[in-house]
PDB file of C-alpha atoms in Angstrom:
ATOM      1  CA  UNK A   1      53.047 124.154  92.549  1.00  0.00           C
ATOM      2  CA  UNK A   2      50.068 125.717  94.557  1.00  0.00           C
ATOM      3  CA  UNK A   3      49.476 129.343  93.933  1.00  0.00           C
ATOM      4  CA  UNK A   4      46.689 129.592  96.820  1.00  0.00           C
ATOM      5  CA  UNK A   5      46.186 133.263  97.381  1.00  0.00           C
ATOM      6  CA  UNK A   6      48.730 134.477  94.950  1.00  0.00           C
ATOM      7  CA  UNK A   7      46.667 136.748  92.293  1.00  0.00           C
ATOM      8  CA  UNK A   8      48.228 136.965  88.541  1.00  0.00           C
ATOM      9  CA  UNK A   9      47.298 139.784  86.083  1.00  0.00           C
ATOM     10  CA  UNK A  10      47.474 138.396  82.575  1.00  0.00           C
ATOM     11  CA  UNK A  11      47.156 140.458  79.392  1.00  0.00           C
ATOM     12  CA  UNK A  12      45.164 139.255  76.567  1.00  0.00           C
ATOM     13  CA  UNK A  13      43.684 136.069  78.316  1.00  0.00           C
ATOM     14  CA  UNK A  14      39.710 136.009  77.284  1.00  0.00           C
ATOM     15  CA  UNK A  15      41.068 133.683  74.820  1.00  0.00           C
ATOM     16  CA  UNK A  16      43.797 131.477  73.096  1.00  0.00           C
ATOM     17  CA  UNK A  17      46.556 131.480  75.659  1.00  0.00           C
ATOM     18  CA  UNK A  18      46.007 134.011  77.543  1.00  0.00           C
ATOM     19  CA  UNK A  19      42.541 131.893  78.516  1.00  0.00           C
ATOM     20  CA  UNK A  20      44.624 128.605  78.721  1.00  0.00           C
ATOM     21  CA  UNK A  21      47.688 130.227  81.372  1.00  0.00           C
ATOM     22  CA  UNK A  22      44.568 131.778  83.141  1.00  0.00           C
ATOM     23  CA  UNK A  23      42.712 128.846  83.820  1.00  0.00           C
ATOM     24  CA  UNK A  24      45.309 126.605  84.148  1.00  0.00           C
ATOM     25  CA  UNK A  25      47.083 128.993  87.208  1.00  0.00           C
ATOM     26  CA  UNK A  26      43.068 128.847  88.640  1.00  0.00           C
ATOM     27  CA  UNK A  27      43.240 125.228  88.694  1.00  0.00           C
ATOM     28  CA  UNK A  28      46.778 125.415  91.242  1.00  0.00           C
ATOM     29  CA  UNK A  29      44.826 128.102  93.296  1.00  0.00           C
ATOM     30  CA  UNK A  30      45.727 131.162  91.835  1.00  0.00           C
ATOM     31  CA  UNK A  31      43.370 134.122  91.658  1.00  0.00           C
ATOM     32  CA  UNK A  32      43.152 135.915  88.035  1.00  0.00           C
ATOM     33  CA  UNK A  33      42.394 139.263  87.093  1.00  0.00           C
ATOM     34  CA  UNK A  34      41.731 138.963  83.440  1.00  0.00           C
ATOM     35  CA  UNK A  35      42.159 141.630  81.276  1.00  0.00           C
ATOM     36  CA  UNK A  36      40.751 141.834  77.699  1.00  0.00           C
ATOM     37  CA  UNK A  37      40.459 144.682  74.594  1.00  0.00           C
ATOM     38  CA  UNK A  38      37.539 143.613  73.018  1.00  0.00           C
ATOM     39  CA  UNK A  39      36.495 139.947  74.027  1.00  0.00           C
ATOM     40  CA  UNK A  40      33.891 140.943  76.927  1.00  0.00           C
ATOM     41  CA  UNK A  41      31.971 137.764  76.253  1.00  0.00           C
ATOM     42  CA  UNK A  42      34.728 135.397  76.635  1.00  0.00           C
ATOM     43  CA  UNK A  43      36.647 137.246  79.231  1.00  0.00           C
ATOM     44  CA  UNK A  44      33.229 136.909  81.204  1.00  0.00           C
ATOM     45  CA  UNK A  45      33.160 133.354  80.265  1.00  0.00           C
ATOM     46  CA  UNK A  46      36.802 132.450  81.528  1.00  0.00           C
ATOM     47  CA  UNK A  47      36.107 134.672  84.690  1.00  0.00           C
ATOM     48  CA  UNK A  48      32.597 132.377  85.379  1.00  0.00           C
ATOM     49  CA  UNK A  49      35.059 129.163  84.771  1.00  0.00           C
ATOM     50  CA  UNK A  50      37.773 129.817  87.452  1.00  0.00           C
ATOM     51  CA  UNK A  51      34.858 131.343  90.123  1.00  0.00           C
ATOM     52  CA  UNK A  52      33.431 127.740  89.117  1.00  0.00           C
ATOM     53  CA  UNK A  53      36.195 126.487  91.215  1.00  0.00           C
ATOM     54  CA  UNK A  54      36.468 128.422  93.942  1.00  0.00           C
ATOM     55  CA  UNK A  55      38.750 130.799  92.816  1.00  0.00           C
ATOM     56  CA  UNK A  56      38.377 135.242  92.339  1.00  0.00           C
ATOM     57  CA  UNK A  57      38.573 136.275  89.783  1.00  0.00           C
ATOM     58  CA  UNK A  58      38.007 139.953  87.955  1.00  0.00           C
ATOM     59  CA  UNK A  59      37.648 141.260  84.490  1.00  0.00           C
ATOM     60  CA  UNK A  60      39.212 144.203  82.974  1.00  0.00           C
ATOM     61  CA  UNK A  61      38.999 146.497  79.524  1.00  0.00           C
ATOM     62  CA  UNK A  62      41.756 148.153  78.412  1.00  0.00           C
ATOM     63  CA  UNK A  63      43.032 149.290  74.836  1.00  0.00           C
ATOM     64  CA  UNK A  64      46.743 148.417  75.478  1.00  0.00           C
ATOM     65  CA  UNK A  65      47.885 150.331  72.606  1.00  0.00           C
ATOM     66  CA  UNK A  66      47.100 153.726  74.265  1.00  0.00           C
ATOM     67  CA  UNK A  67      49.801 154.455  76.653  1.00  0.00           C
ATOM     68  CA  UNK A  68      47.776 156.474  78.976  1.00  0.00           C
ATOM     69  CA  UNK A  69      45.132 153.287  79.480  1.00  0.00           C
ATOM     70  CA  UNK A  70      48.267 150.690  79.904  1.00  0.00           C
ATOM     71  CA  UNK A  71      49.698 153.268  82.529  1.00  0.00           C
ATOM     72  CA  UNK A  72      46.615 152.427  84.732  1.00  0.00           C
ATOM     73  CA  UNK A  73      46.402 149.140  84.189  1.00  0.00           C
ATOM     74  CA  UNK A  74      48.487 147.405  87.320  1.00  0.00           C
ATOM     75  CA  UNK A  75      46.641 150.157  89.417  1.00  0.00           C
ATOM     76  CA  UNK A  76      43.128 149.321  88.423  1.00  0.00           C
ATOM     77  CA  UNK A  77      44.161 145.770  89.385  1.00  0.00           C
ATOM     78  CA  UNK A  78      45.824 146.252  92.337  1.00  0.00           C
ATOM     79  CA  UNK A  79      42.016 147.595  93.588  1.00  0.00           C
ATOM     80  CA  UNK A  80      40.815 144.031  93.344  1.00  0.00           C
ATOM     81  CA  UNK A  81      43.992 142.926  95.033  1.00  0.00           C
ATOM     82  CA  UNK A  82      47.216 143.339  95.857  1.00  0.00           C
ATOM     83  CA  UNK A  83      49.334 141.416  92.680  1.00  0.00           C
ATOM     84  CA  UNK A  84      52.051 138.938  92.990  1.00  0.00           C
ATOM     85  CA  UNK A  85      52.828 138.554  89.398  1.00  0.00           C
ATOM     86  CA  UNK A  86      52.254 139.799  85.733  1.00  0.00           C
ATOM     87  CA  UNK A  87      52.430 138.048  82.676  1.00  0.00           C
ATOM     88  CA  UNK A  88      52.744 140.348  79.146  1.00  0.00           C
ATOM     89  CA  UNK A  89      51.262 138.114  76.925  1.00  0.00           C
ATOM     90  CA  UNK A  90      48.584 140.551  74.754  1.00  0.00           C
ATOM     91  CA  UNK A  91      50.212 140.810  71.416  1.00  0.00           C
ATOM     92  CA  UNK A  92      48.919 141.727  67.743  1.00  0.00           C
ATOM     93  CA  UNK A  93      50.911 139.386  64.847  1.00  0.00           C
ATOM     94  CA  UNK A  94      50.577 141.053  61.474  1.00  0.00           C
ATOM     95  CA  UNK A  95      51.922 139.312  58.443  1.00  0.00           C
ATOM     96  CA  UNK A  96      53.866 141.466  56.711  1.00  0.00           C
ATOM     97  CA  UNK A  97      57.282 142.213  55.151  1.00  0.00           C
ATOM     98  CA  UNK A  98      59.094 145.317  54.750  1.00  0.00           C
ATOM     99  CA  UNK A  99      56.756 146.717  52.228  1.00  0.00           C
ATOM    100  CA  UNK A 100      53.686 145.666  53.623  1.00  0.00           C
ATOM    101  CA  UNK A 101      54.381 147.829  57.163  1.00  0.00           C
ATOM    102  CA  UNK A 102      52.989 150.571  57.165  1.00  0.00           C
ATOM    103  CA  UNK A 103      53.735 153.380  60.088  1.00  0.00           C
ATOM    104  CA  UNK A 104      50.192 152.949  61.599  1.00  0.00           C
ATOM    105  CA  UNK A 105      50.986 149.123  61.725  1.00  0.00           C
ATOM    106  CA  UNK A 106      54.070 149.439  62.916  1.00  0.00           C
ATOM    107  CA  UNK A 107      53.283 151.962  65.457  1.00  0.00           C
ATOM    108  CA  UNK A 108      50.626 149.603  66.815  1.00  0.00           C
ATOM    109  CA  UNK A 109      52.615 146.666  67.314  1.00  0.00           C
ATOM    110  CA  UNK A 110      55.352 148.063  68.754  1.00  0.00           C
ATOM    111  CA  UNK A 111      52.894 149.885  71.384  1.00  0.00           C
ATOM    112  CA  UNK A 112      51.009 146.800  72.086  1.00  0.00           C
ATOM    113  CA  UNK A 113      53.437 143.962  72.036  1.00  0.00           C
ATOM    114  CA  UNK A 114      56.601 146.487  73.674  1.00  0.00           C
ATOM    115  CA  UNK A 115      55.902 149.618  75.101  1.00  0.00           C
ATOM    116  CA  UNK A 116      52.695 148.436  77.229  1.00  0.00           C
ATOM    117  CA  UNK A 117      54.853 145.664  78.590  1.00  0.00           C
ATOM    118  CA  UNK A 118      57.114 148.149  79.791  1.00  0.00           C
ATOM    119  CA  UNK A 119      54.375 150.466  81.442  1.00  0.00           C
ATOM    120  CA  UNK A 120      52.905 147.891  83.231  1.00  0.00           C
ATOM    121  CA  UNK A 121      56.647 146.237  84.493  1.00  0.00           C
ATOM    122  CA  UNK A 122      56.975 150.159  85.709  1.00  0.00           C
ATOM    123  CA  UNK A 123      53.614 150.316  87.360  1.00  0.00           C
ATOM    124  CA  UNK A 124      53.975 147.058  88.853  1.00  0.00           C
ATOM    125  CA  UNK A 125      57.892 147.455  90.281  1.00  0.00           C
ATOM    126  CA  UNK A 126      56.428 150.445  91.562  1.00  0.00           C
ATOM    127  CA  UNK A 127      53.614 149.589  93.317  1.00  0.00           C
ATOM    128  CA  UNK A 128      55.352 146.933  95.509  1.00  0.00           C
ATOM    129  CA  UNK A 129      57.105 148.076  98.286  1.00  0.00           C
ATOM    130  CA  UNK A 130      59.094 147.721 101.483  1.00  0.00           C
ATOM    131  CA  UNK A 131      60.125 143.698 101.005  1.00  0.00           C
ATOM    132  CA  UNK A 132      57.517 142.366  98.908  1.00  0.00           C
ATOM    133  CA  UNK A 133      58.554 140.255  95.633  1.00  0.00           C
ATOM    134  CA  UNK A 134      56.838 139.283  92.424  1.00  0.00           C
ATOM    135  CA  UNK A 135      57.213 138.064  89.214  1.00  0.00           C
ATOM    136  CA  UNK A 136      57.116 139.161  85.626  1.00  0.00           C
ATOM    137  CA  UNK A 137      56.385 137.009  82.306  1.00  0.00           C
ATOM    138  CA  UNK A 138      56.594 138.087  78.915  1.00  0.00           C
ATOM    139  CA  UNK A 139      55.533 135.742  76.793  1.00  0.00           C
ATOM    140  CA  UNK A 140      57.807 135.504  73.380  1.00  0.00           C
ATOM    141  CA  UNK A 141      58.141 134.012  70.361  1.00  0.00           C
ATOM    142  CA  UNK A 142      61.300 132.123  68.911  1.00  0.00           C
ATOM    143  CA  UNK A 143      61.242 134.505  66.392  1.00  0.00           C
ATOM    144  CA  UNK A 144      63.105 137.342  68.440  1.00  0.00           C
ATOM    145  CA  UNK A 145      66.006 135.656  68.793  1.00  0.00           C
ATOM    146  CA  UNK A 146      65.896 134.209  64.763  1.00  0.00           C
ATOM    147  CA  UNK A 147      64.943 137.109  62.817  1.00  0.00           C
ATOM    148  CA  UNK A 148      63.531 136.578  59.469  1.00  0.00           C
ATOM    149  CA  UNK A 149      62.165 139.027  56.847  1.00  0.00           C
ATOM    150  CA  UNK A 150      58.494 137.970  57.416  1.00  0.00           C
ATOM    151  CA  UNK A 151      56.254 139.774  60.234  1.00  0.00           C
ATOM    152  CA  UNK A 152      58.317 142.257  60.833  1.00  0.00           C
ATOM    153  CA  UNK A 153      56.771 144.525  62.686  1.00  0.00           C
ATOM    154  CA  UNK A 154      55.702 141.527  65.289  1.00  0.00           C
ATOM    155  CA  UNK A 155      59.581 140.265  65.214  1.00  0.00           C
ATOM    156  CA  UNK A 156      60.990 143.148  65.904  1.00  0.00           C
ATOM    157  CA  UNK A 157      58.486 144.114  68.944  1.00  0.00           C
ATOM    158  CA  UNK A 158      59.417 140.412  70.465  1.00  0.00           C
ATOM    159  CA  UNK A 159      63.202 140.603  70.334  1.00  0.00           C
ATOM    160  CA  UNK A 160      62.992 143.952  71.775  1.00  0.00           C
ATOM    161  CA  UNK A 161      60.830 142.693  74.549  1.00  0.00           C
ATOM    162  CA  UNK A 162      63.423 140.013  75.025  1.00  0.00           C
ATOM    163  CA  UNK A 163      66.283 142.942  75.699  1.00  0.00           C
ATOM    164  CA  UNK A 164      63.978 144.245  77.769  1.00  0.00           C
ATOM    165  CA  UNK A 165      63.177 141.284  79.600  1.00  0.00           C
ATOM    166  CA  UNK A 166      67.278 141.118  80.330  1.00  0.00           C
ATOM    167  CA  UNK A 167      67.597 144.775  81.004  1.00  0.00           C
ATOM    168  CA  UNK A 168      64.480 144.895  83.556  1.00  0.00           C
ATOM    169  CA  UNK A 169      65.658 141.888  85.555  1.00  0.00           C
ATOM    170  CA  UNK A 170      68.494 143.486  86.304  1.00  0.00           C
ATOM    171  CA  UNK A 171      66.483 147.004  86.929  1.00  0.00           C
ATOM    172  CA  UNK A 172      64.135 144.811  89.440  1.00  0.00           C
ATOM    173  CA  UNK A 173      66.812 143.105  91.091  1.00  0.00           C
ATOM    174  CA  UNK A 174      66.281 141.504  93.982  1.00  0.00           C
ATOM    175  CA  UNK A 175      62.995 141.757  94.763  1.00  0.00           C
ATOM    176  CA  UNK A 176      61.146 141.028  91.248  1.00  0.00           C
ATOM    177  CA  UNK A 177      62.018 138.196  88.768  1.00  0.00           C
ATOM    178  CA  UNK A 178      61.685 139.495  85.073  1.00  0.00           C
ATOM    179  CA  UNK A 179      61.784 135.971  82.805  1.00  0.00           C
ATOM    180  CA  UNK A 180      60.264 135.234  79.269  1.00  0.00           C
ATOM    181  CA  UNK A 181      58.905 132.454  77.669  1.00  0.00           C
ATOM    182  CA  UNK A 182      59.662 131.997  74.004  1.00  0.00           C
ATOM    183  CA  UNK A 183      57.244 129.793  72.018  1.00  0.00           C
ATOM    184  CA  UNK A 184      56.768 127.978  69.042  1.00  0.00           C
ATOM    185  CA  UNK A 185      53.510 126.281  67.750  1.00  0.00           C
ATOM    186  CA  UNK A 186      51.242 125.567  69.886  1.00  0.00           C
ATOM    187  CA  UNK A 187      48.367 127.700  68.677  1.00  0.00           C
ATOM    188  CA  UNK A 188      48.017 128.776  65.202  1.00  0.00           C
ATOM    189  CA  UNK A 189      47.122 132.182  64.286  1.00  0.00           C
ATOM    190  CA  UNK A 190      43.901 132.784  63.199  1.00  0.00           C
ATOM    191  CA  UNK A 191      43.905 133.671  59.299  1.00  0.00           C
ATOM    192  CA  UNK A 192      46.661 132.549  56.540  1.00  0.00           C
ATOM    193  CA  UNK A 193      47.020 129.416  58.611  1.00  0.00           C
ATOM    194  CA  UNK A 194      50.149 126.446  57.914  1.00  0.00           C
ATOM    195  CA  UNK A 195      48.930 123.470  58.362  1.00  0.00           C
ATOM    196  CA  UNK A 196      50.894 121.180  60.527  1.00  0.00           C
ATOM    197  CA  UNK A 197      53.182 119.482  57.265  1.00  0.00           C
ATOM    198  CA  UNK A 198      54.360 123.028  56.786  1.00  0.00           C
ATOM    199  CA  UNK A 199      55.745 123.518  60.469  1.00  0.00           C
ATOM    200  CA  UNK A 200      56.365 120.033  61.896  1.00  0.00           C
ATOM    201  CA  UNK A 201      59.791 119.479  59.389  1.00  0.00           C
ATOM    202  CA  UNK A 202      60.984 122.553  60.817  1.00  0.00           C
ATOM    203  CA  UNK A 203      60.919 121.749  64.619  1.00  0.00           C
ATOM    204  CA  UNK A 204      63.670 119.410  65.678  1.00  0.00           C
ATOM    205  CA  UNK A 205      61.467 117.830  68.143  1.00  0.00           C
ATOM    206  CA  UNK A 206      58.485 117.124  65.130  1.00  0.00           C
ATOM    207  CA  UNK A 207      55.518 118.084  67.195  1.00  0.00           C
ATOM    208  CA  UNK A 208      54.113 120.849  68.721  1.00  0.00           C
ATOM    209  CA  UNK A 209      53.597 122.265  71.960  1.00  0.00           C
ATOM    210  CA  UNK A 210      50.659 120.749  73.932  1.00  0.00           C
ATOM    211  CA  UNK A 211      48.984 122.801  76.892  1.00  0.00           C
ATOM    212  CA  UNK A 212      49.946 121.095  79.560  1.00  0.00           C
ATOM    213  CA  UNK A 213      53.676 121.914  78.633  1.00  0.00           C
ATOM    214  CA  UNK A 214      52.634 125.719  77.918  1.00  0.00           C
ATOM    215  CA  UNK A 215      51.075 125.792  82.355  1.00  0.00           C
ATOM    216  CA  UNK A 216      54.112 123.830  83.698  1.00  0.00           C
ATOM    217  CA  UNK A 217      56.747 126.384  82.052  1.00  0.00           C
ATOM    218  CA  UNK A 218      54.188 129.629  83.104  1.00  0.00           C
ATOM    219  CA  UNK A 219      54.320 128.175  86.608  1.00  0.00           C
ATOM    220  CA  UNK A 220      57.610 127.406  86.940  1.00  0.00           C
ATOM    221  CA  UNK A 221      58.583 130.995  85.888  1.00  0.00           C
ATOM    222  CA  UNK A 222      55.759 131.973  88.213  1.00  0.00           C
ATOM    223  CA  UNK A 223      56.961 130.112  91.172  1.00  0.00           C
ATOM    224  CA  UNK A 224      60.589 130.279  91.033  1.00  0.00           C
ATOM    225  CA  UNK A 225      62.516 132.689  93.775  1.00  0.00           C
ATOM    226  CA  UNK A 226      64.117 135.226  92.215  1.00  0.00           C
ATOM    227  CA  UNK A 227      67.488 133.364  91.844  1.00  0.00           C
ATOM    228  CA  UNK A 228      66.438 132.706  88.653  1.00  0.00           C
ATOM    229  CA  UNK A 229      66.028 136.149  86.515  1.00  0.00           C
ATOM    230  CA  UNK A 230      66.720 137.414  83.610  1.00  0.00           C
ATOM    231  CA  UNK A 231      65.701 133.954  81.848  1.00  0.00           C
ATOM    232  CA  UNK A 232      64.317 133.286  78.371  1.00  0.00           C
ATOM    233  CA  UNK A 233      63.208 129.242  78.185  1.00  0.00           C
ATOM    234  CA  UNK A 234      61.861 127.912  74.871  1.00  0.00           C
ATOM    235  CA  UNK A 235      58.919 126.037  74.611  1.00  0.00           C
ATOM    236  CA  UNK A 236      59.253 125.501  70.603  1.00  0.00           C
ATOM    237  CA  UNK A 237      60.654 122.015  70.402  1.00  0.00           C
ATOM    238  CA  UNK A 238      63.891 123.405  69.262  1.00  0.00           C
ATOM    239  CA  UNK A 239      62.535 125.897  66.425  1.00  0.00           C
ATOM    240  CA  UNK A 240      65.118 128.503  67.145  1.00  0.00           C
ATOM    241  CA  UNK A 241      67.668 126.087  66.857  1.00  0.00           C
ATOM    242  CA  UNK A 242      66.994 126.145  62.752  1.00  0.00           C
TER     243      UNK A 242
END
């Protein structure tokens, strides 16, 4: 899949896997503008990595849960170029039950992991114009489609995101493709971290996501036409199954 001269805004990727969708598009020509909240350092470091290679790439604050900053966003992107795709994938992952969440916690997460993914799907569908296309890619977790009591706030936010994802590729229709990408473990979350005997018996498959599997699913949602919308695939080795 060769993304030559396609450029990709993706949220959250100075590091983990934002950084790993970012320089793995770089690496099939793609052009990144990489936004970050507080991560200057690495987001410079990631943007140094993909210039490395002959690719552009730009670097961008801004504290998604403040409406008014996601608003501008897709705008203050578009001025380093025009975009052909967006991937949601900045996202806060509290652990928490019920009476752990607080209203400033849940307030957050919902505004970071939902409601800027929605501003910037707005901002995007409505910068494009006449017959240009693009893509969308909200990155998931199987938990939004199993519920549990744990991380509430977080669940919640995803399985919203995934109605959205279904109600927005219908909005977009035919000009942008709205998919998702549900995952499993592939990553673990920094703090309060299973190790791998308390996850593996739980994923059908009995291994985790590697990398490589994480850029060929982002660029086949990246690089389909937009016959295919409306789509959540699951890179969890079957978690959501259980």
């Amino acid at each position: 899949m060769d993304f030559s001269g396609k450029t990709i805004l993706i949220t959250g990727s100075a590091k983990r896997l934002g950084r790993e969708m970012a320089l793995d598009l770089a690496n099939h020509g793609a052009n990144i503008v990489i936004h970050y909240s507080k991560s200057q350092v690495e987001a410079r470091e990631v943007a140094d990595l993909i210039r490395s290679n002959g690719n552009k790439a730009w670097i961008i604050q801004s504290d998604l849960t403040d409406p008014l900053e996601a608003e501008q966003l897709v705008p203050q992107s578009w001025e380093f170029a025009p975009l052909d795709g967006i991937i949601n994938n900045a996202a806060i992952f509290p652990f928490e039950e019920w009476h752990d969440t607080t209203l400033e916690i849940w307030q957050r997460t919902l505004a970071l992991n939902l409601t800027a993914p929605f501003l910037l799907s707005k901002s995007f569908a409505e910068k494009l114009t006449g017959t240009e296309t693009g893509h969308i890619l909200n990155i998931l977790d199987w938990r939004a489609l199993r519920p549990g009591k744990d991380h509430l706030a977080y669940t919640v936010s995803k399985s919203a995101l995934a109605a959205l994802t279904l109600s927005l590729a219908q909005s977009f229709a035919p000009r942008i493709a709205v998919n998702a990408l549900a995952l499993g473990a592939i990553l673990p979350p920094i703090g309060n971290i299973p190790t791998a005997e308390d996850i593996i018996p739980k994923i059908p498959l009995k291994r985790w996501a590697s990398m490589e599997e994480l850029g060929a699913a982002v660029r086949f949602l990246l690089s389909t036409t937009p016959d295919i919308t409306g789509s959540i695939i699951h890179l969890d080795g079957g978690r959501h199954l259980n």
